[in-house]
Coordinates of C-alpha atoms in Angstrom, one line a residue:
M1 CA 10.6 49.5 -7.7
E2 CA 7.4 47.8 -8.9
Y3 CA 9.4 46.0 -11.6
L4 CA 11.8 44.7 -9.0
K5 CA 8.9 43.4 -6.8
K6 CA 7.4 41.6 -9.7
N7 CA 10.8 39.9 -10.5
S8 CA 11.1 38.9 -6.9
F9 CA 7.5 37.6 -6.8
I10 CA 8.2 35.4 -9.9
L11 CA 11.3 33.9 -8.3
K12 CA 9.4 33.1 -5.1
A13 CA 6.5 31.6 -7.0
A14 CA 9.1 29.5 -8.8
I15 CA 10.4 28.2 -5.5
F16 CA 6.9 27.6 -4.2
A17 CA 6.2 25.4 -7.3
T18 CA 9.5 23.7 -6.9
G19 CA 8.7 22.9 -3.3
F20 CA 5.3 21.6 -4.4
A21 CA 6.8 19.4 -7.1
G22 CA 9.7 18.2 -5.0
I23 CA 7.7 16.8 -2.1
V24 CA 5.2 15.1 -4.5
A25 CA 8.1 13.6 -6.4
E26 CA 9.4 12.2 -3.0
Y27 CA 6.0 10.7 -2.2
T28 CA 5.6 9.3 -5.7
L29 CA 9.0 7.5 -5.6
S30 CA 8.2 6.3 -2.1
T31 CA 4.9 4.8 -3.3
L32 CA 6.6 3.2 -6.3
A33 CA 9.3 1.8 -4.0
T34 CA 6.6 0.4 -1.6
Y35 CA 4.7 -1.2 -4.5
F36 CA 7.7 -2.7 -6.3
I37 CA 10.0 -3.5 -3.3
G38 CA 7.8 -3.7 -0.3
N39 CA 8.3 -2.6 3.4
S40 CA 6.6 0.8 3.2
I41 CA 8.1 2.3 6.4
F42 CA 11.6 1.5 5.3
Q43 CA 11.0 2.8 1.7
W44 CA 9.4 6.0 2.8
T45 CA 12.1 6.7 5.4
M46 CA 15.0 6.0 3.0
I47 CA 13.6 7.8 0.0
V48 CA 12.7 11.0 1.9
S49 CA 16.0 10.9 3.9
L50 CA 18.1 10.3 0.8
M51 CA 16.4 13.0 -1.2
L52 CA 17.0 15.5 1.6
F53 CA 20.6 14.5 1.8
C54 CA 21.0 15.0 -2.0
M55 CA 19.3 18.4 -1.7
G56 CA 22.0 19.3 0.8
L57 CA 24.7 18.0 -1.6
G58 CA 23.2 19.9 -4.4
S59 CA 23.2 23.1 -2.3
R60 CA 26.9 22.6 -1.7
L61 CA 27.7 22.0 -5.4
S62 CA 25.7 25.1 -6.4
K63 CA 28.8 27.1 -5.3
L64 CA 30.5 25.9 -8.4
I65 CA 28.0 27.8 -10.6
T66 CA 29.5 31.3 -10.8
K67 CA 27.8 32.8 -13.8
N68 CA 24.7 32.7 -16.0
L69 CA 22.6 32.0 -13.0
I70 CA 19.3 32.4 -14.8
Q71 CA 20.3 30.2 -17.7
N72 CA 21.5 27.5 -15.4
F73 CA 18.3 27.7 -13.3
L74 CA 16.2 27.2 -16.5
I75 CA 18.3 24.2 -17.6
L76 CA 17.8 22.7 -14.1
E77 CA 14.0 23.3 -14.3
A78 CA 13.8 21.8 -17.8
S79 CA 15.8 18.7 -16.6
L80 CA 13.6 18.3 -13.5
S81 CA 10.5 18.6 -15.7
L82 CA 11.6 15.6 -17.8
I83 CA 13.1 13.4 -15.0
V84 CA 10.1 13.8 -12.7
A85 CA 7.5 13.4 -15.5
F86 CA 8.9 10.1 -16.7
S87 CA 9.8 8.6 -13.3
S88 CA 6.8 6.2 -13.2
V89 CA 7.0 5.3 -16.8
L90 CA 10.7 4.5 -16.4
V91 CA 10.2 2.4 -13.3
Y92 CA 7.3 0.4 -14.7
T93 CA 9.2 -0.2 -18.0
L94 CA 12.4 -1.4 -16.2
A95 CA 10.4 -3.5 -13.8
A96 CA 9.0 -5.3 -16.8
V97 CA 12.3 -6.2 -18.3
S98 CA 14.9 -6.3 -15.5
E99 CA 15.3 -6.8 -11.7
Y100 CA 17.1 -3.4 -11.2
Y101 CA 14.1 -1.2 -10.8
G102 CA 15.0 -0.6 -7.1
I103 CA 18.3 0.9 -8.2
V104 CA 16.5 3.1 -10.7
I105 CA 14.0 4.3 -8.1
Y106 CA 16.8 5.3 -5.7
S107 CA 18.9 6.8 -8.5
L108 CA 15.9 9.0 -9.5
C109 CA 15.4 10.0 -5.9
M110 CA 19.0 11.1 -5.6
L111 CA 19.1 12.9 -9.0
I112 CA 15.8 14.8 -8.2
G113 CA 17.1 15.8 -4.8
L114 CA 20.4 16.9 -6.3
L115 CA 18.7 19.2 -8.9
I116 CA 16.3 20.7 -6.3
G117 CA 19.3 21.4 -4.0
L118 CA 21.1 23.2 -6.8
E119 CA 18.1 25.3 -7.6
I120 CA 17.3 26.9 -4.2
P121 CA 20.7 28.6 -3.7
L122 CA 20.6 29.8 -7.3
V123 CA 17.2 31.5 -6.8
V124 CA 18.5 33.1 -3.5
R125 CA 21.5 34.5 -5.4
I126 CA 19.3 35.8 -8.3
N127 CA 16.9 37.3 -5.8
K128 CA 19.5 39.2 -3.9
E129 CA 19.3 41.9 -6.6
Y130 CA 15.7 42.6 -5.5
E131 CA 15.7 42.0 -1.7
D132 CA 18.1 42.4 1.2
L133 CA 19.7 39.3 2.7
K134 CA 17.4 39.0 5.7
S135 CA 14.2 39.2 3.6
N136 CA 15.7 37.2 0.7
I137 CA 16.6 34.1 2.7
S138 CA 13.5 33.9 4.9
S139 CA 11.0 34.6 2.0
I140 CA 12.6 32.0 -0.4
L141 CA 12.7 29.3 2.3
E142 CA 9.2 30.2 3.4
K143 CA 7.7 29.7 -0.1
D144 CA 9.6 26.4 -0.5
Y145 CA 8.1 25.1 2.7
Y146 CA 4.6 26.4 1.9
G147 CA 4.9 24.6 -1.5
S148 CA 5.8 21.4 0.3
L149 CA 2.6 21.6 2.4
I150 CA 0.3 22.1 -0.6
G151 CA 2.2 19.3 -2.4
G152 CA 1.5 16.9 0.4
V153 CA -2.2 17.8 0.4
F154 CA -2.3 17.4 -3.3
F155 CA -0.7 14.0 -3.3
A156 CA -2.9 12.7 -0.5
F157 CA -6.3 13.9 -1.9
I158 CA -5.8 14.3 -5.7
G159 CA -2.5 12.9 -6.9
L160 CA -2.6 9.3 -5.7
P161 CA -6.3 8.6 -5.4
I162 CA -7.5 10.4 -8.6
L163 CA -4.6 10.9 -11.0
G164 CA -2.7 7.8 -9.9
L165 CA 1.0 7.0 -10.5
S166 CA 0.5 7.4 -14.2
Y167 CA -0.4 11.1 -14.5
T168 CA 0.8 12.6 -11.2
P169 CA 4.4 12.7 -12.3
F170 CA 3.4 14.5 -15.5
V171 CA 1.5 17.1 -13.5
L172 CA 4.8 17.7 -11.7
G173 CA 6.7 17.8 -15.0
I174 CA 4.3 20.4 -16.4
I175 CA 4.6 22.5 -13.2
N176 CA 8.4 22.6 -13.6
F177 CA 8.1 23.4 -17.3
L178 CA 5.8 26.3 -16.6
V179 CA 8.2 27.6 -14.0
A180 CA 11.0 27.5 -16.5
L181 CA 8.8 29.2 -19.2
I182 CA 7.6 32.0 -16.9
V183 CA 11.1 32.7 -15.6
F184 CA 12.5 32.6 -19.1
Y185 CA 10.0 35.3 -20.4
R186 CA 10.3 37.4 -17.3
F187 CA 14.1 37.5 -17.3
K188 CA 15.0 37.1 -20.9
D189 CA 16.3 40.7 -21.1
K190 CA 19.1 39.4 -18.8
I191 CA 20.0 36.6 -21.2
K192 CA 22.2 36.9 -24.2
K193 CA 20.4 36.8 -27.6
R194 CA 22.3 33.6 -28.7
Q195 CA 21.3 31.9 -25.5
I196 CA 17.7 33.0 -25.8
V197 CA 17.5 31.1 -29.1
Q198 CA 19.1 28.0 -27.5
L199 CA 16.8 28.1 -24.5
K200 CA 13.7 28.5 -26.7
A201 CA 14.7 25.4 -28.6
V202 CA 15.3 23.5 -25.3
L203 CA 11.9 24.5 -23.9
T204 CA 10.1 23.6 -27.2
I205 CA 11.7 20.2 -27.2
V206 CA 10.9 19.6 -23.5
F207 CA 7.3 20.6 -24.2
G208 CA 7.0 18.2 -27.1
I209 CA 8.4 15.4 -25.1
L210 CA 6.0 16.1 -22.2
I211 CA 3.0 16.1 -24.5
T212 CA 4.1 12.9 -26.2
G213 CA 4.7 11.3 -22.7
I214 CA 1.2 12.2 -21.5
A215 CA -0.3 10.6 -24.7
F216 CA 1.6 7.3 -24.3
T217 CA 2.1 7.0 -20.5
E218 CA -1.0 4.9 -19.9
P219 CA -0.4 2.2 -22.4
I220 CA 3.3 2.0 -21.4
I221 CA 2.4 1.6 -17.7
Q222 CA -0.3 -0.9 -18.6
W223 CA 2.3 -2.8 -20.6
G224 CA 4.8 -2.7 -17.6
E225 CA 2.0 -3.7 -15.2
Q226 CA 1.0 -6.6 -17.5
K227 CA 4.6 -7.9 -17.6
K228 CA 4.4 -8.5 -13.9
Y229 CA 1.6 -11.0 -14.2
K230 CA 1.6 -14.1 -16.3
D231 CA -2.2 -13.8 -17.1
K232 CA -4.2 -11.1 -18.8
I233 CA -5.1 -8.1 -16.6
V234 CA -8.9 -7.4 -16.7
Y235 CA -9.0 -4.8 -14.0
S236 CA -6.3 -2.6 -12.5
E237 CA -6.6 0.4 -10.2
Q238 CA -4.3 2.3 -7.9
T239 CA -6.5 3.4 -5.0
K240 CA -5.7 5.7 -2.1
Y241 CA -4.5 2.6 -0.1
Q242 CA -3.3 0.0 -2.5
N243 CA -2.9 -1.3 -6.1
I244 CA -5.7 -3.7 -7.0
V245 CA -5.2 -6.1 -10.0
L246 CA -7.6 -8.8 -11.3
T247 CA -6.2 -11.2 -13.9
E248 CA -7.8 -13.8 -16.1
W249 CA -6.8 -17.1 -17.7
K250 CA -9.5 -19.0 -19.5
D251 CA -12.5 -18.9 -17.1
E252 CA -10.4 -18.5 -13.9
H253 CA -9.3 -15.3 -12.1
W254 CA -6.6 -14.1 -9.7
L255 CA -6.9 -11.1 -7.3
Y256 CA -3.7 -9.3 -6.3
L257 CA -3.2 -6.4 -3.8
N258 CA 0.1 -4.6 -4.2
G259 CA 1.3 -7.4 -6.3
N260 CA 0.5 -10.1 -3.7
L261 CA -1.9 -12.9 -4.5
Q262 CA -5.1 -12.8 -2.4
F263 CA -6.9 -15.6 -4.0
C264 CA -7.3 -17.7 -7.2
S265 CA -10.8 -18.7 -8.2
I266 CA -9.6 -22.3 -8.9
D267 CA -8.9 -23.1 -5.3
E268 CA -10.1 -20.1 -3.2
K269 CA -12.5 -22.4 -1.4
M270 CA -9.6 -24.3 0.1
Y271 CA -8.7 -21.0 1.8
H272 CA -12.1 -19.5 2.6
E273 CA -13.8 -22.7 3.8
P274 CA -11.2 -23.4 6.6
L275 CA -11.3 -19.7 7.4
V276 CA -15.1 -19.7 8.0
H277 CA -16.6 -23.1 8.6
P278 CA -14.7 -24.5 11.6
I279 CA -15.4 -21.4 13.6
M280 CA -19.0 -21.2 12.6
Q281 CA -19.5 -24.9 13.4
L282 CA -17.9 -24.4 16.9
H283 CA -20.4 -21.8 17.9
P284 CA -23.8 -23.2 18.9
N285 CA -25.8 -20.3 17.5
P286 CA -23.8 -17.7 15.5
Q287 CA -26.0 -14.7 15.0
R288 CA -23.8 -11.6 14.8
I289 CA -20.6 -11.9 12.8
L290 CA -17.7 -9.4 12.3
I291 CA -15.4 -9.7 9.3
L292 CA -12.2 -7.6 9.3
G293 CA -11.0 -7.3 5.7
G294 CA -12.5 -9.7 3.3
G295 CA -13.7 -7.1 0.8
D296 CA -13.8 -9.7 -2.0
G297 CA -16.9 -11.2 -0.4
C298 CA -15.8 -14.8 -0.4
A299 CA -15.9 -15.1 3.4
V300 CA -19.4 -13.5 3.4
R301 CA -20.5 -16.1 0.9
E302 CA -19.6 -18.9 3.2
I303 CA -21.1 -17.2 6.3
L304 CA -24.5 -16.8 4.6
K305 CA -24.8 -20.6 4.4
Y306 CA -25.8 -20.4 8.1
P307 CA -29.5 -19.6 8.7
S308 CA -28.9 -18.5 12.3
V309 CA -26.8 -15.5 11.1
E310 CA -28.8 -12.3 11.6
K311 CA -26.2 -9.6 10.9
I312 CA -22.7 -9.4 9.4
D313 CA -20.5 -6.3 9.8
M314 CA -17.6 -6.0 7.5
V315 CA -14.8 -3.5 8.2
D316 CA -12.5 -3.0 5.1
L317 CA -10.3 0.1 4.8
D318 CA -10.5 0.5 1.0
P319 CA -14.0 1.4 -0.5
K320 CA -12.6 0.6 -3.9
M321 CA -12.1 -3.0 -2.8
T322 CA -15.6 -3.5 -1.3
D323 CA -17.1 -1.7 -4.4
L324 CA -15.2 -4.2 -6.6
G325 CA -16.6 -7.1 -4.5
T326 CA -20.1 -5.7 -4.7
N327 CA -20.3 -4.6 -8.4
H328 CA -17.6 -6.3 -10.6
P329 CA -19.2 -9.2 -12.5
V330 CA -16.1 -11.4 -12.0
L331 CA -16.2 -11.1 -8.2
I332 CA -20.0 -11.2 -8.1
N333 CA -19.8 -14.6 -9.9
I334 CA -17.2 -15.8 -7.4
N335 CA -18.8 -14.5 -4.2
Q336 CA -22.3 -15.4 -5.5
G337 CA -23.5 -11.8 -4.9
S338 CA -22.9 -12.1 -1.2
M339 CA -21.9 -8.4 -0.9
N340 CA -25.4 -7.4 -1.8
S341 CA -27.0 -9.3 1.1
K342 CA -29.3 -7.3 3.3
K343 CA -27.6 -8.9 6.3
L344 CA -24.3 -7.2 5.4
Q345 CA -23.2 -3.8 6.7
I346 CA -20.0 -2.4 5.2
Y347 CA -17.7 0.0 7.1
N348 CA -14.8 1.4 5.1
K349 CA -12.6 2.2 8.1
D350 CA -9.4 1.2 9.7
A351 CA -10.2 -2.0 11.6
Y352 CA -8.3 -0.9 14.7
I353 CA -10.0 2.5 14.9
H354 CA -13.4 0.9 14.3
L355 CA -13.0 -1.5 17.2
E356 CA -11.9 1.4 19.4
Q357 CA -14.8 3.7 18.5
N358 CA -17.6 1.2 18.3
V359 CA -19.0 0.6 21.8
T360 CA -22.4 -0.7 21.0
D361 CA -21.9 -3.8 18.8
F362 CA -20.8 -7.2 20.2
Y363 CA -20.3 -10.4 18.2
D364 CA -20.4 -14.2 18.4
V365 CA -17.7 -14.7 15.8
I366 CA -14.9 -12.5 14.5
I367 CA -13.2 -13.4 11.3
A368 CA -10.0 -11.5 10.5
D369 CA -9.1 -11.9 6.8
L370 CA -6.5 -9.2 6.7
P371 CA -3.4 -8.7 4.5
D372 CA -0.2 -10.3 5.6
P373 CA 1.7 -8.3 8.3
R374 CA 4.5 -7.3 6.0
N375 CA 4.9 -3.8 7.5
I376 CA 4.4 -2.1 10.8
E377 CA 1.1 -0.6 9.8
L378 CA -0.4 -4.0 9.0
G379 CA 1.3 -5.6 12.0
R380 CA -0.7 -3.3 14.2
L381 CA -3.8 -5.4 13.2
Y382 CA -2.1 -8.5 14.6
S383 CA -1.0 -6.9 17.9
H384 CA -1.8 -7.7 21.5
E385 CA -3.8 -4.4 21.7
F386 CA -5.8 -5.2 18.6
Y387 CA -6.7 -8.7 19.8
S388 CA -7.6 -7.3 23.2
L389 CA -10.1 -5.1 21.5
C390 CA -11.4 -8.1 19.7
Y391 CA -11.7 -10.0 23.0
R392 CA -13.9 -7.2 24.4
K393 CA -16.1 -7.1 21.3
L394 CA -16.9 -10.9 21.6
R395 CA -19.9 -12.1 23.5
P396 CA -19.3 -14.8 26.2
N397 CA -17.8 -17.9 24.6
G398 CA -17.3 -16.0 21.4
L399 CA -14.7 -17.1 18.9
I400 CA -12.1 -15.5 16.7
I401 CA -10.1 -16.7 13.7
T402 CA -7.3 -14.9 11.8
Q403 CA -5.4 -15.7 8.7
A404 CA -1.8 -16.1 9.9
G405 CA 0.3 -16.4 6.8
S406 CA 2.4 -19.5 6.1
P407 CA 3.4 -21.8 9.0
Y408 CA 6.4 -23.0 7.0
F409 CA 7.5 -20.0 4.9
A410 CA 7.1 -17.6 7.9
T411 CA 7.3 -19.9 10.9
K412 CA 8.2 -17.2 13.4
A413 CA 5.5 -14.9 12.2
F414 CA 2.9 -17.7 12.4
S415 CA 3.9 -18.6 15.9
C416 CA 4.0 -14.9 16.9
I417 CA 0.4 -14.4 15.9
D418 CA -0.6 -17.5 18.0
E419 CA 1.3 -16.2 21.0
T420 CA -0.2 -12.7 20.6
L421 CA -3.7 -14.1 20.6
K422 CA -3.0 -16.1 23.7
S423 CA -1.6 -12.9 25.4
A424 CA -5.0 -11.3 24.8
G425 CA -6.8 -14.1 26.8
F426 CA -7.7 -16.6 24.0
T427 CA -7.3 -20.3 24.1
T428 CA -6.0 -21.1 20.6
V429 CA -5.5 -23.8 18.0
R430 CA -3.4 -23.6 14.9
L431 CA -4.8 -24.6 11.5
H432 CA -3.2 -25.0 8.1
N433 CA -4.0 -26.2 4.6
Q434 CA -2.2 -26.6 1.3
V435 CA -3.8 -24.0 -1.0
I436 CA -2.6 -24.9 -4.5
S437 CA -2.1 -21.3 -5.7
M438 CA -0.7 -20.0 -2.4
G439 CA 1.2 -22.8 -1.0
E440 CA 1.0 -24.0 2.7
W441 CA -1.2 -21.4 4.5
G442 CA -2.3 -21.1 8.1
W443 CA -4.9 -19.7 10.5
V444 CA -5.1 -19.4 14.3
L445 CA -8.5 -20.0 15.9
G446 CA -9.2 -18.7 19.4
T447 CA -12.0 -19.0 21.9
K448 CA -13.0 -16.7 24.7
N449 CA -14.0 -19.7 26.8
T450 CA -11.1 -20.1 29.2
T451 CA -12.5 -23.3 30.8
I452 CA -11.4 -25.3 27.7
T453 CA -7.8 -26.2 27.0
S454 CA -6.1 -26.0 23.6
E455 CA -6.1 -29.7 23.2
Q456 CA -9.8 -29.9 24.1
L457 CA -10.6 -27.2 21.5
K458 CA -8.6 -29.1 19.0
Q459 CA -10.6 -32.3 19.7
K460 CA -13.9 -30.4 19.2
I461 CA -12.6 -29.1 15.8
Q462 CA -11.6 -32.6 14.7
N463 CA -15.1 -33.9 15.6
I464 CA -16.9 -31.4 13.3
Q465 CA -19.1 -33.2 10.8
F466 CA -20.5 -30.4 8.6
K467 CA -23.8 -32.2 8.2
N468 CA -25.8 -29.0 8.3
V469 CA -23.9 -27.0 5.7
Q470 CA -23.0 -27.4 2.0
T471 CA -19.3 -27.2 1.4
N472 CA -17.1 -27.8 -1.6
W473 CA -13.9 -29.1 0.0
I474 CA -13.9 -29.2 3.8
N475 CA -15.3 -32.2 5.6
N476 CA -14.5 -34.2 8.8
E477 CA -11.5 -35.9 7.2
A478 CA -10.1 -32.5 6.3
M479 CA -10.4 -31.4 9.9
Q480 CA -8.0 -34.2 10.9
L481 CA -5.5 -32.9 8.4
I482 CA -5.7 -29.1 9.0
T483 CA -5.2 -29.5 12.7
S484 CA -2.2 -31.8 12.3
F485 CA 1.3 -30.4 11.9
G486 CA 3.5 -33.5 12.6
K487 CA 6.7 -33.0 14.5
D488 CA 8.2 -29.6 15.1
F489 CA 10.3 -29.8 12.0
F490 CA 11.1 -26.0 11.9
K491 CA 12.6 -25.7 15.4
L492 CA 12.6 -22.1 16.7
N493 CA 15.8 -21.5 18.6
D494 CA 14.8 -18.1 19.7
S495 CA 11.9 -17.3 22.0
I496 CA 8.9 -15.7 20.2
E497 CA 7.9 -12.3 21.5
V498 CA 4.3 -11.0 21.6
N499 CA 3.6 -8.5 18.9
K500 CA 2.6 -5.1 20.5
V501 CA 2.0 -1.7 19.1
H502 CA 5.0 -0.3 20.9
N503 CA 7.1 -3.3 20.2
P504 CA 6.2 -4.3 16.6
V505 CA 8.2 -7.6 16.2
L506 CA 5.8 -9.4 13.9
Y507 CA 6.6 -7.6 10.6
Q508 CA 10.3 -8.4 11.0
Y509 CA 9.5 -12.1 11.8
Y510 CA 7.4 -12.1 8.6
L511 CA 10.1 -10.4 6.4
D512 CA 12.8 -12.8 7.8
G513 CA 10.8 -15.8 6.7
N514 CA 11.8 -18.4 4.1
W515 CA 10.1 -16.5 1.3
D516 CA 13.0 -17.2 -1.1
L517 CA 11.7 -20.8 -1.1
Y518 CA 8.1 -19.7 -1.7

């Protein structure tokens, strides 16, 4: 009886480990799909749904396996071990040499789901020798679900933030390999001698391939990452929230988040000066400033040129990004050490939550230098509700400016941000500039002063002289240009909706833009 219990325990432990590895494999592929393809909500939804469907398909196909159940289970585990372990390496490699990495990600998702679906019914059938049907089914499924929970916790707190996409898949591969190894030695008395020799050879080969993969995965992934960028990568890190890459050519640098350019040191002042100086010049005495995003420190650099500023609060979700802006020599050189200013207080929090929870601080100027609203999560930071929170955090006659993407490559999204700011009570003016490395880019500036019209606000902006601040690019002539759009060349036939948390239209406007011309 004790022997039977141990056998059943081993099988349940195997299913627990399979549940653990399976859910982490789903999350890894979903993260890879988000990084390489974009649109996180869509990718996570489709990857998880498709994998679950293939698990069901695998369960159905398991009926075709009528004999040698333990041997087949071991082969499935060994196959899963290799496929899961090399998933990231395969995707990064193919992304470097072809455009079909999306097909590969979804094919891996389907294959892994199929193999997991084949496994669970096999274990149930093997375990029926040791438990009655009622206990057998419930305990096997229970362990699978428990494994999934622990897998989710592992991915969120250890896998992605610590091991990254390089080594997390190999942890899963090793788990599947150990499951196969333990089941093999526990049940080898039920396997024919000739098959034992064959299975030992298979497991030995799999182990050798896994060890080799672990040794070479980092340089392979670095090579694949480097192929995405035309310039040399000098810093790369997958954080809990995003992939940060810093590249170098001669003495110039480019910063990318999730593969999207944030700035180039050659022309970043053509972005950051319009972001900061018009709004700072409009306020008669800007003392307390709130920056949402901006962890690179370039906006802080420009704000510190104003002696009236007493306090700057920065809210940036990713501590790795603000640490980079504070400590990396390249960014220190670009932002002139602004992140170490005593006037600056950094909060590594979600901007929306911070504004909701902070009830004591109020500001003269809010500068939103946030990533483009390319998904629902980011679109929330461009919503009516978010701008209403900003409105409440501003002092009387306070001002806000937000980066708003491209007025020409994402015309509807640009207009939506403007309309959404207006819906929160702001009088607004649209701004734009040709940033060489980024193309035509735009901002929307708003004031809490409702006694002024949009045209009057525009006139005030055009009259700014910048006599009291040192700038590299922006001047009064530039103000005539960045406030002028010419005729409405890109006519919008459809009415533009306000972006709301419960009606997130902005991200779809953004994705439907003319990015193929970018």
